[in-house]
Coordinates of C-alpha atoms in Angstrom, one line a residue:
M1 CA 0.0 0.0 0.0
E2 CA 3.0 2.3 0.6
K3 CA 3.9 2.0 -3.1
V4 CA 0.4 3.0 -4.1
R5 CA 0.6 6.0 -1.8
L6 CA 3.9 7.2 -3.3
L7 CA 2.6 6.7 -6.8
V8 CA -0.5 8.7 -6.1
L9 CA 1.6 11.6 -4.6
E10 CA 3.8 11.6 -7.7
F11 CA 0.9 11.6 -10.0
A12 CA -0.7 14.5 -8.1
K13 CA 2.5 16.6 -8.3
D14 CA 2.6 16.1 -12.1
I15 CA -1.0 17.2 -12.4
H16 CA -0.2 20.3 -10.5
A17 CA 2.8 21.1 -12.7
L18 CA 0.6 20.7 -15.8
W19 CA -2.0 23.0 -14.4
R20 CA 0.4 25.8 -13.2
Y21 CA 3.2 25.9 -15.8
G22 CA 2.0 24.0 -18.8
A23 CA 3.5 20.6 -19.6
P24 CA 6.6 19.9 -21.7
F25 CA 6.5 16.7 -23.7
P26 CA 8.8 14.6 -21.3
T27 CA 6.6 15.5 -18.4
F28 CA 3.6 14.4 -20.3
L29 CA 5.2 11.0 -21.0
K30 CA 6.2 10.7 -17.4
L31 CA 2.5 11.3 -16.4
I32 CA 1.3 8.5 -18.7
G33 CA 3.9 6.1 -17.3
T34 CA 2.9 6.9 -13.8
L35 CA -0.8 6.2 -14.6
V36 CA 0.1 2.9 -16.2
L37 CA 2.1 1.9 -13.1
C38 CA -0.8 2.8 -10.9
L39 CA -3.1 0.5 -12.9
I40 CA -0.6 -2.3 -12.8
V41 CA -0.4 -2.1 -9.0
M42 CA -4.1 -1.7 -8.5
M43 CA -5.2 -4.5 -10.9
P44 CA -4.9 -7.4 -8.4
L45 CA -7.2 -5.5 -6.1
L46 CA -9.8 -4.4 -8.6
Y47 CA -10.1 -7.6 -10.6
P48 CA -12.0 -9.7 -8.0
L49 CA -14.4 -6.8 -7.4
C50 CA -15.1 -6.5 -11.1
V51 CA -15.7 -10.2 -11.5
L52 CA -18.1 -10.1 -8.5
V53 CA -20.1 -7.2 -9.9
F54 CA -20.2 -8.7 -13.4
T55 CA -21.4 -12.1 -12.0
Y56 CA -24.1 -10.4 -9.8
F57 CA -25.7 -8.4 -12.6
T58 CA -25.5 -11.2 -15.3
C59 CA -26.5 -14.1 -13.0
E60 CA -28.5 -12.4 -10.3
G61 CA -31.1 -15.2 -9.9
L62 CA -28.4 -17.9 -9.4
F63 CA -26.4 -15.6 -7.2
L64 CA -29.3 -14.9 -4.8
R65 CA -30.5 -18.5 -4.9
G66 CA -27.2 -19.7 -3.5
L67 CA -27.0 -17.0 -0.8
A68 CA -30.5 -16.3 0.4
Q69 CA -33.7 -18.1 1.6
Y70 CA -36.7 -15.9 0.8
T71 CA -39.0 -15.3 3.7
K72 CA -40.6 -11.9 3.0
F73 CA -43.6 -11.5 0.7
P74 CA -43.7 -8.6 -1.9
E75 CA -45.5 -5.4 -1.2
G76 CA -49.2 -5.8 -2.0
F77 CA -49.3 -9.6 -1.7
T78 CA -52.6 -10.6 0.0
F79 CA -53.6 -13.5 2.2
G80 CA -57.1 -15.0 2.8
V81 CA -59.0 -18.0 4.0
A82 CA -61.5 -20.1 2.0
T83 CA -64.7 -22.0 2.8
A84 CA -67.7 -23.3 0.8
A85 CA -71.4 -22.9 1.6
H86 CA -72.4 -26.6 1.8
Q87 CA -69.4 -27.5 3.9
I88 CA -70.0 -25.0 6.7
E89 CA -73.4 -23.4 6.6
G90 CA -75.8 -26.2 7.7
A91 CA -79.4 -25.1 7.9
W92 CA -80.0 -27.4 4.9
N93 CA -83.8 -26.9 4.9
V94 CA -84.3 -23.7 6.9
S95 CA -86.1 -20.6 5.9
G96 CA -86.8 -21.5 2.3
K97 CA -83.6 -23.2 1.3
S98 CA -84.2 -26.2 -1.1
E99 CA -82.4 -29.5 -1.5
N100 CA -79.1 -29.5 -3.3
V101 CA -77.3 -32.5 -4.9
W102 CA -75.2 -33.0 -1.8
D103 CA -78.3 -33.1 0.4
R104 CA -79.7 -35.7 -1.9
L105 CA -76.6 -37.9 -2.0
S106 CA -75.9 -37.8 1.8
H107 CA -79.5 -38.5 2.7
T108 CA -80.3 -41.2 0.1
R109 CA -76.9 -42.9 -0.1
P110 CA -75.3 -42.2 3.3
W111 CA -72.9 -45.2 2.9
M112 CA -71.1 -43.1 0.3
I113 CA -69.9 -40.7 3.0
A114 CA -66.8 -42.1 4.8
D115 CA -68.0 -41.4 8.3
G116 CA -71.8 -41.3 7.6
T117 CA -72.0 -37.5 8.4
N118 CA -73.7 -34.9 6.2
G119 CA -74.0 -31.2 5.8
D120 CA -77.4 -30.8 7.6
V121 CA -75.7 -28.8 10.4
A122 CA -72.0 -28.9 9.3
C123 CA -70.3 -26.0 11.2
D124 CA -73.6 -24.1 11.7
S125 CA -72.2 -21.0 10.0
Y126 CA -75.7 -20.0 9.0
N127 CA -76.3 -19.2 12.6
R128 CA -72.7 -18.5 13.7
Y129 CA -71.3 -16.4 10.8
Q130 CA -70.2 -13.7 13.2
E131 CA -67.9 -16.2 14.9
D132 CA -66.4 -17.0 11.6
V133 CA -65.8 -13.3 10.9
D134 CA -64.3 -12.8 14.4
A135 CA -61.9 -15.7 13.8
L136 CA -60.9 -14.2 10.4
A137 CA -60.2 -10.9 12.1
H138 CA -58.2 -12.6 14.8
I139 CA -55.9 -14.2 12.2
G140 CA -55.6 -10.9 10.4
V141 CA -56.3 -12.0 6.8
D142 CA -57.0 -9.5 4.0
F143 CA -59.9 -11.4 2.4
Y144 CA -62.4 -14.2 3.0
R145 CA -63.3 -16.5 0.2
F146 CA -66.8 -18.0 0.6
S147 CA -69.4 -19.3 -1.8
L148 CA -73.1 -18.6 -2.2
S149 CA -75.7 -21.4 -1.9
W150 CA -77.7 -21.3 -5.1
S151 CA -80.5 -23.3 -3.5
R152 CA -80.7 -20.9 -0.6
I153 CA -81.1 -17.9 -2.9
L154 CA -83.1 -19.5 -5.6
P155 CA -85.0 -22.6 -4.3
T156 CA -86.2 -23.7 -7.7
G157 CA -82.8 -23.0 -9.3
R158 CA -84.5 -20.4 -11.5
V159 CA -85.2 -16.7 -10.9
D160 CA -89.0 -17.2 -10.8
F161 CA -88.7 -17.1 -7.0
V162 CA -86.0 -15.3 -4.9
N163 CA -85.8 -16.4 -1.3
P164 CA -85.7 -13.3 0.9
D165 CA -83.9 -15.1 3.7
G166 CA -81.1 -16.1 1.3
I167 CA -80.5 -12.5 0.4
R168 CA -80.8 -11.5 4.1
Y169 CA -78.2 -14.0 5.2
Y170 CA -75.5 -13.1 2.7
N171 CA -76.1 -9.4 3.3
A172 CA -75.6 -9.9 7.0
L173 CA -72.3 -11.8 6.3
L174 CA -71.1 -9.1 3.9
D175 CA -71.9 -6.4 6.5
A176 CA -70.0 -8.3 9.2
L177 CA -66.9 -8.6 7.0
A178 CA -67.1 -4.9 6.1
E179 CA -67.1 -4.0 9.8
K180 CA -63.8 -5.9 10.1
N181 CA -62.3 -4.5 6.9
I182 CA -62.1 -8.0 5.3
E183 CA -62.6 -8.1 1.6
P184 CA -65.0 -10.7 0.2
L185 CA -63.9 -13.0 -2.6
V186 CA -67.1 -14.8 -3.6
T187 CA -67.6 -18.0 -5.5
L188 CA -70.9 -18.3 -7.4
F189 CA -70.8 -22.1 -7.7
H190 CA -69.0 -24.5 -5.4
W191 CA -70.6 -27.8 -6.3
D192 CA -74.0 -27.5 -4.5
L193 CA -76.4 -27.5 -7.5
P194 CA -80.1 -27.2 -6.7
Q195 CA -81.6 -30.7 -7.0
T196 CA -84.4 -29.3 -9.2
L197 CA -81.8 -28.4 -11.9
Q198 CA -80.0 -31.7 -11.5
D199 CA -83.4 -33.4 -12.2
L200 CA -83.3 -31.7 -15.6
G201 CA -79.8 -33.1 -16.3
G202 CA -77.6 -30.7 -14.4
W203 CA -74.4 -29.6 -16.1
A204 CA -74.9 -32.1 -19.0
N205 CA -77.9 -30.0 -20.0
P206 CA -77.0 -27.0 -22.2
K207 CA -80.0 -25.1 -20.8
M208 CA -77.8 -24.7 -17.7
I209 CA -76.0 -21.9 -19.5
D210 CA -79.1 -19.7 -19.3
Y211 CA -79.9 -20.8 -15.7
F212 CA -76.4 -20.0 -14.5
R213 CA -76.4 -16.6 -16.3
D214 CA -79.7 -15.7 -14.7
Y215 CA -78.4 -16.7 -11.2
S216 CA -75.2 -14.7 -11.8
D217 CA -77.2 -11.7 -12.8
L218 CA -79.2 -11.8 -9.6
C219 CA -76.1 -12.1 -7.5
F220 CA -74.2 -9.3 -9.3
R221 CA -77.3 -7.1 -8.9
E222 CA -77.9 -7.9 -5.2
F223 CA -74.4 -8.0 -3.8
G224 CA -72.1 -6.4 -6.4
D225 CA -72.0 -3.1 -4.5
R226 CA -69.9 -4.8 -1.8
I227 CA -68.3 -7.7 -3.7
K228 CA -65.5 -6.6 -5.9
S229 CA -63.9 -10.0 -6.5
W230 CA -65.9 -12.9 -8.0
I231 CA -65.2 -16.5 -9.0
T232 CA -67.6 -18.1 -11.4
F233 CA -66.8 -21.8 -10.8
N234 CA -64.7 -23.6 -8.2
E235 CA -62.7 -26.5 -9.6
P236 CA -64.5 -27.4 -12.9
Y237 CA -62.5 -30.6 -13.2
E238 CA -64.1 -31.9 -10.0
I239 CA -67.6 -30.9 -11.2
C240 CA -67.3 -32.6 -14.6
E241 CA -65.0 -35.5 -14.0
D242 CA -65.7 -36.5 -10.4
A243 CA -69.4 -35.8 -10.4
Y244 CA -70.5 -36.6 -14.0
G245 CA -67.7 -38.9 -15.2
D246 CA -67.4 -40.8 -11.9
D247 CA -69.2 -41.1 -8.6
K248 CA -66.6 -39.4 -6.4
K249 CA -68.7 -36.2 -6.0
A250 CA -72.5 -35.5 -6.0
P251 CA -74.6 -36.1 -8.0
A252 CA -72.4 -39.2 -8.7
I253 CA -73.6 -39.8 -12.3
D254 CA -70.7 -42.0 -13.3
S255 CA -71.2 -41.4 -17.0
H256 CA -67.4 -42.0 -17.5
G257 CA -66.0 -40.7 -20.8
V258 CA -69.3 -39.1 -21.8
G259 CA -71.0 -37.1 -19.2
N260 CA -67.8 -35.5 -18.1
Y261 CA -67.3 -34.0 -21.6
L262 CA -70.9 -32.9 -21.9
C263 CA -70.4 -31.1 -18.6
S264 CA -67.3 -29.3 -19.6
D265 CA -68.9 -27.9 -22.8
T266 CA -71.8 -26.5 -20.8
L267 CA -69.7 -25.3 -17.9
L268 CA -67.2 -23.3 -20.0
K269 CA -70.0 -21.7 -22.0
A270 CA -71.8 -20.8 -18.7
H271 CA -68.6 -19.3 -17.3
A272 CA -68.1 -17.2 -20.4
E273 CA -71.7 -15.9 -20.4
S274 CA -71.4 -15.0 -16.7
Y275 CA -68.1 -13.2 -17.4
H276 CA -69.5 -11.2 -20.4
L277 CA -72.5 -10.2 -18.4
Y278 CA -70.4 -8.8 -15.6
N279 CA -67.9 -7.2 -17.9
E280 CA -70.5 -5.4 -20.0
T281 CA -73.3 -4.7 -17.5
Y282 CA -71.8 -4.5 -14.0
R283 CA -68.1 -3.8 -14.2
P284 CA -68.6 -0.2 -15.5
T285 CA -70.4 0.8 -12.3
Q286 CA -69.2 -1.8 -9.7
N287 CA -65.5 -1.8 -10.8
G288 CA -64.9 -5.4 -9.8
R289 CA -63.1 -8.3 -11.2
I290 CA -64.1 -11.8 -12.1
Q291 CA -62.2 -15.1 -12.6
I292 CA -62.4 -18.9 -12.5
S293 CA -60.6 -21.2 -10.1
I294 CA -59.1 -24.2 -11.8
N295 CA -57.6 -27.1 -9.8
S296 CA -54.9 -29.5 -10.7
I297 CA -52.9 -32.3 -9.5
W298 CA -49.5 -31.6 -11.1
Y299 CA -48.0 -34.6 -13.0
E300 CA -44.3 -35.2 -13.2
P301 CA -42.3 -38.0 -14.8
A302 CA -41.1 -40.6 -12.4
D303 CA -37.8 -40.5 -14.3
P304 CA -37.0 -36.9 -15.5
E305 CA -34.5 -38.4 -17.9
N306 CA -37.1 -40.6 -19.6
A307 CA -38.4 -38.8 -22.7
E308 CA -41.6 -40.8 -22.9
Q309 CA -42.5 -40.1 -19.3
V310 CA -41.7 -36.4 -19.8
A311 CA -44.0 -36.2 -22.9
L312 CA -46.8 -38.1 -21.2
A313 CA -46.6 -35.9 -18.1
E314 CA -47.3 -32.9 -20.4
V315 CA -50.2 -34.8 -21.9
A316 CA -51.6 -35.5 -18.4
N317 CA -51.3 -31.8 -17.4
Q318 CA -53.1 -30.7 -20.5
F319 CA -55.9 -33.2 -19.8
K320 CA -56.1 -32.1 -16.1
F321 CA -55.4 -28.4 -16.0
G322 CA -55.4 -27.5 -19.7
W323 CA -58.9 -29.0 -20.1
F324 CA -60.3 -25.7 -18.6
A325 CA -57.3 -23.4 -18.7
H326 CA -56.5 -23.7 -22.4
P327 CA -59.9 -22.5 -23.7
I328 CA -59.6 -19.3 -21.5
F329 CA -55.9 -18.4 -21.1
T330 CA -54.3 -19.2 -24.5
E331 CA -54.3 -17.2 -27.7
A332 CA -55.5 -20.2 -29.7
G333 CA -58.4 -21.0 -27.3
G334 CA -60.4 -24.2 -27.4
Y335 CA -59.6 -27.5 -25.8
P336 CA -55.9 -28.6 -25.9
T337 CA -55.1 -30.2 -29.3
V338 CA -53.7 -33.3 -27.7
M339 CA -56.8 -33.8 -25.7
V340 CA -59.1 -33.6 -28.7
E341 CA -56.8 -35.9 -30.7
N342 CA -56.6 -38.5 -28.0
V343 CA -60.3 -38.7 -27.4
A344 CA -61.0 -38.9 -31.1
L345 CA -58.6 -41.8 -31.5
Q346 CA -60.1 -43.6 -28.5
S347 CA -63.7 -42.9 -29.7
K348 CA -62.8 -44.3 -33.2
A349 CA -61.4 -47.5 -31.6
E350 CA -64.6 -47.8 -29.6
G351 CA -66.6 -47.8 -32.8
L352 CA -68.2 -44.4 -32.3
P353 CA -69.2 -42.4 -35.4
K354 CA -68.2 -39.1 -33.6
P355 CA -65.7 -38.3 -30.9
R356 CA -66.9 -38.1 -27.3
L357 CA -65.2 -34.7 -27.0
E358 CA -65.5 -32.3 -29.9
Q359 CA -63.7 -29.0 -30.3
F360 CA -65.8 -25.8 -29.8
D361 CA -66.8 -24.0 -33.0
D362 CA -65.2 -20.6 -33.9
Y363 CA -68.0 -18.6 -32.1
W364 CA -67.5 -20.4 -28.8
I365 CA -63.7 -20.4 -29.1
K366 CA -63.8 -16.6 -29.3
R367 CA -66.6 -16.3 -26.8
I368 CA -64.7 -18.3 -24.1
R369 CA -61.2 -17.0 -24.8
G370 CA -59.9 -14.4 -22.4
T371 CA -62.8 -14.6 -20.0
S372 CA -60.9 -14.4 -16.7
D373 CA -59.2 -11.4 -15.1
F374 CA -56.8 -13.6 -13.2
L375 CA -55.8 -17.3 -13.2
G376 CA -57.2 -18.8 -10.0
I377 CA -55.3 -21.9 -9.0
N378 CA -56.3 -24.6 -6.4
H379 CA -53.4 -26.9 -5.8
Y380 CA -52.6 -29.5 -3.2
T381 CA -50.4 -32.2 -4.6
T382 CA -48.2 -33.8 -7.2
H383 CA -48.5 -37.3 -8.7
L384 CA -46.1 -39.2 -11.0
I385 CA -46.4 -40.6 -14.6
T386 CA -44.6 -44.0 -14.9
G387 CA -45.2 -44.8 -18.5
A388 CA -47.6 -45.3 -21.4
G389 CA -50.7 -47.5 -21.2
V390 CA -54.1 -47.7 -19.5
D391 CA -54.0 -46.8 -15.8
P392 CA -55.1 -49.8 -13.7
I393 CA -58.0 -47.8 -12.1
A394 CA -59.3 -46.4 -15.4
K395 CA -62.8 -47.3 -16.5
S396 CA -63.7 -47.7 -20.2
P397 CA -64.3 -45.3 -21.7
S398 CA -63.0 -42.6 -19.4
W399 CA -61.0 -39.4 -19.1
L400 CA -58.2 -41.3 -17.4
K401 CA -58.1 -43.9 -20.2
D402 CA -58.1 -41.1 -22.8
I403 CA -54.8 -39.8 -21.4
G404 CA -53.0 -43.0 -22.2
A405 CA -50.6 -42.9 -19.2
V406 CA -50.1 -44.8 -16.0
T407 CA -50.0 -42.7 -12.8
S408 CA -48.4 -43.3 -9.4
L409 CA -48.8 -41.8 -5.9
K410 CA -45.3 -43.0 -4.8
V411 CA -43.9 -39.5 -4.3
G412 CA -43.4 -37.1 -1.3
T413 CA -44.9 -37.7 2.1
D414 CA -48.4 -38.5 3.2
S415 CA -51.4 -36.7 4.8
A416 CA -54.8 -37.9 6.1
S417 CA -56.0 -37.9 2.4
E418 CA -54.8 -40.8 0.2
W419 CA -54.6 -38.5 -2.8
L420 CA -52.7 -35.7 -1.1
R421 CA -49.0 -36.3 -1.3
V422 CA -46.7 -33.5 0.0
V423 CA -44.4 -32.4 -2.8
P424 CA -43.6 -28.6 -2.5
T425 CA -41.2 -28.6 -5.5
G426 CA -44.0 -29.9 -7.6
F427 CA -45.9 -26.8 -6.8
A428 CA -43.0 -24.6 -8.0
N429 CA -42.7 -26.6 -11.2
F430 CA -46.5 -26.2 -11.8
L431 CA -46.4 -22.5 -11.3
R432 CA -43.5 -22.1 -13.7
W433 CA -45.4 -24.2 -16.2
C434 CA -48.5 -21.9 -15.9
K435 CA -46.3 -18.8 -16.5
S436 CA -44.9 -20.3 -19.7
S437 CA -48.0 -22.0 -20.9
Y438 CA -50.5 -19.2 -20.4
N439 CA -48.6 -16.0 -21.3
D440 CA -47.5 -15.0 -17.8
P441 CA -51.0 -14.5 -16.3
P442 CA -51.6 -12.7 -12.9
I443 CA -52.2 -15.6 -10.5
Y444 CA -54.2 -16.0 -7.3
I445 CA -53.7 -19.2 -5.3
T446 CA -57.4 -19.7 -4.4
E447 CA -56.9 -22.9 -2.4
N448 CA -54.0 -24.7 -0.8
G449 CA -54.0 -26.8 2.4
F450 CA -53.2 -30.0 4.3
S451 CA -55.3 -32.7 5.9
D452 CA -54.7 -34.5 9.2
R453 CA -57.0 -36.1 11.8
G454 CA -57.7 -33.0 13.8
T455 CA -54.7 -32.6 16.2
L456 CA -54.4 -29.2 17.8
L457 CA -50.6 -29.2 17.6
D458 CA -50.7 -29.4 13.8
Y459 CA -47.0 -29.3 13.0
G460 CA -47.6 -31.2 9.8
R461 CA -50.0 -28.5 8.5
I462 CA -47.6 -25.7 9.5
K463 CA -44.7 -27.4 7.7
Y464 CA -46.8 -27.9 4.6
F465 CA -47.8 -24.3 4.6
N466 CA -44.2 -23.1 5.2
D467 CA -42.7 -25.4 2.5
Y468 CA -45.3 -24.5 -0.1
L469 CA -45.2 -20.8 0.6
S470 CA -41.4 -21.0 0.4
E471 CA -41.8 -22.3 -3.2
I472 CA -44.2 -19.5 -4.0
L473 CA -41.5 -17.0 -2.9
N474 CA -38.9 -18.9 -5.0
V475 CA -40.9 -18.6 -8.2
I476 CA -41.8 -15.0 -7.5
Y477 CA -38.3 -13.8 -7.0
D478 CA -36.3 -16.2 -9.1
D479 CA -38.7 -16.9 -12.0
G480 CA -40.8 -13.8 -12.1
V481 CA -44.1 -15.7 -11.7
N482 CA -46.8 -13.1 -11.2
I483 CA -48.5 -14.4 -8.0
L484 CA -50.6 -11.8 -6.2
G485 CA -52.3 -13.6 -3.4
Y486 CA -52.7 -16.9 -1.4
T487 CA -55.8 -18.5 0.1
I488 CA -55.7 -21.1 2.9
W489 CA -57.9 -24.1 2.8
T490 CA -59.7 -23.8 5.2
L491 CA -60.9 -21.8 8.2
M492 CA -62.2 -24.7 10.2
D493 CA -62.7 -28.4 10.0
N494 CA -65.8 -29.0 7.9
F495 CA -67.8 -31.4 5.8
E496 CA -65.2 -32.6 3.3
W497 CA -67.6 -34.0 0.8
R498 CA -67.4 -37.8 0.6
A499 CA -64.7 -37.9 3.3
G500 CA -67.2 -36.3 5.7
F501 CA -65.4 -35.1 8.8
S502 CA -62.8 -37.9 8.7
E503 CA -60.2 -35.6 7.0
R504 CA -59.5 -32.3 8.7
F505 CA -58.1 -29.3 6.8
G506 CA -59.1 -26.5 9.2
L507 CA -57.1 -23.9 11.2
Y508 CA -59.8 -24.3 13.9
K509 CA -60.8 -27.7 15.2
V510 CA -64.6 -28.3 15.3
D511 CA -65.9 -30.9 17.7
I512 CA -69.0 -32.3 15.9
T513 CA -69.8 -34.7 18.8
D514 CA -70.6 -31.6 20.9
P515 CA -74.0 -30.1 20.0
S516 CA -72.5 -26.6 20.7
L517 CA -69.8 -27.3 18.0
P518 CA -67.0 -25.6 19.8
R519 CA -64.2 -24.2 17.6
T520 CA -60.7 -24.5 19.1
P521 CA -57.7 -22.8 17.5
K522 CA -54.9 -25.0 16.4
L523 CA -51.2 -24.0 16.5
S524 CA -51.5 -23.1 12.8
V525 CA -53.8 -20.1 13.8
E526 CA -50.8 -18.6 15.6
Y527 CA -48.5 -19.3 12.7
W528 CA -50.9 -17.5 10.3
K529 CA -51.6 -14.7 12.7
Q530 CA -47.8 -13.9 12.8
L531 CA -47.4 -14.3 9.1
C532 CA -50.3 -11.9 8.3
A533 CA -48.9 -9.4 10.7
T534 CA -45.3 -9.4 9.5
R535 CA -45.8 -10.6 5.8
E536 CA -42.9 -12.9 6.5
L537 CA -42.6 -16.7 7.0
P538 CA -42.3 -17.4 10.8
Q539 CA -39.0 -19.0 11.8
E540 CA -39.6 -19.7 15.4
D541 CA -38.9 -23.2 16.8
R542 CA -42.4 -23.3 18.4
F543 CA -43.9 -23.9 15.0
K544 CA -41.6 -26.9 14.3
E545 CA -42.3 -30.4 15.5
P546 CA -40.1 -31.3 18.5
A547 CA -37.5 -34.0 17.8
L548 CA -38.3 -37.3 19.3
P549 CA -36.0 -38.4 22.1
L550 CA -33.4 -41.0 21.1
K551 CA -34.2 -44.6 22.0
K552 CA -31.7 -46.4 24.3
S553 CA -30.5 -48.5 21.4
E554 CA -29.6 -45.3 19.5
L555 CA -27.6 -43.8 22.4

C-alpha cells in the first residue's frame, strides 16, 4: 500500500505542474507512465471486485438462490382463507332453502360418505357467521373467500322465486366482513347445484348456460356493490370428471368418458356468459373483477431423464389443468389439441361415429377465450407418470383412459387424504409451467392446504404451509411468476364431501360430537396470525415439531 501512496503523490505533483506551468513533452510521457504503473499495481485489487459485480448483474437469480432463503412477501401480496357454503353453513332446509345435490346424496346414499356424516348442520355457520368473521379478524387476513348457496337464494334454481332469507343471510355476512375491513372473494358455484336443476340433467344439459347466467345476474345485482372479486366456478374438473364422469362427487352420475365432456362444454360456456354479463353490464359501475378457479394435481415424470414419461406428463397436465385453462388463457383458445386428438382416437377405436369430446366451434372459441381477469389456482399435490398405457383404475371409456398414461402416488410424504402427497417442489414446477403456458398471467392461489385427523398441535400442516409458501417465494423472486395472493384451505374443520369429517383441513378444530360445535384454534392459527402481521414466514422453533428423544438402542 506504501507503493500506491507514493505513486498517487507523484501523480498529483505532475498534475499540479501541468496546471500551473504547462507541460513539456517529457513530463507528459512521465504522467502517462505513472498512470500505467498505478493501474498495474491496483489491478490485483480491482479484478476480484469487477468479476463479482459482473457475476451479480448477469447471473443475479443464481447468485441470490445460493446466498438467500426468501421469507418476505412482496409489497401488496394478500392473504385469505376459503370455505364453501355446503361445507360450513348447515341449515339445509331452513327458511326456504331447497335441497341440493349433496343433500340428496348424503340422505339417500349415506354409505357413500366415509363417516356417515352430512351437511345438515355442518359447522352451523348459517347461525354463527359472526364467529367465523371474528376468527378471520383474529388471524388478520386480507380477504375471505366463501361461496353462495344457489339453492338458498333460488330454491327452484331459477329466478321465478327469490328467497328473501337467502338475500338477508348473505347481506348480513357481507356487512359483518365490512365492519372488520375484510374483503369478500365470492364463488358463485362451489358444487352444490339445486336438485331441481339436476333433475333436468344438471351440467350435462345445455340449458344450464341460461340458468347460470340468470343466477349470476341476480347475485351481481344484489351483492355487487360490496363484492369486488368474483369467482364463477370452483374446480370445474371436480364438477365434470368426479361428479359426472365418476361417482366421487355429487350427483355421482358416473357417466365416464361421456357425461364429463358434456359437462365441460356446458360449464365453460356458462362461465363465459357470466363473465361477459359482468364485464358489459356491471363492471362499469361496480368496478370489480371476475375469474375462474381451476384445480390441478400436477403430474411429473417418475424419471425426468425418460423422454416418454416427460412427454406423457405434459399430456396429463393438458388433460387435467389445460382442459379448462387452455380455452380461456391461451391465444388459440379451445380445448388442448392433444386432448381432442386422444379422445378422437379412443372414440374411433370404440366404434363411435363421432368423438366423445368435440372442439368448440369458432364462435365459442372466441366467446370463451380471455374470460378471466386472473388465473385462480387450487393446488394441493403432485403425482407421477410412470409410462404409457391404461391406468389400472381407469374405466372404459373414461377421461383417465383417454390420457394414455399410468399414474403413481409414490412420491413425497403422506397426509390424512390418500390422494394428497406433500411435494412442495412440484408446486413450484407447476407455477413455472403456468407462467410459460398461459402467457404469464396474474395468478391467485385460491386454495392450498393439508389434511390430518384434527390434532391441535398441527405441525404437519404448518410445515406444509411453510414449505409450499417458500416455493411460492422462490418462483416469484427467481422466475418472475406473477402471483398476487394466497388462500388457505380452510378456516375450520368442515364437511369434506365424501370424506365427511374424517379428513380435517381447518385452522380451527370443530368438535362435531358436541352439540355446541366448539371451535378451538390449532397452533396453525398462531402461525398465520404472525405471518399476516409481518408478511414474512415465521421461523420460530415453536412452529416446528419437536424432535423425538433417542431410544436407548440409539444412544
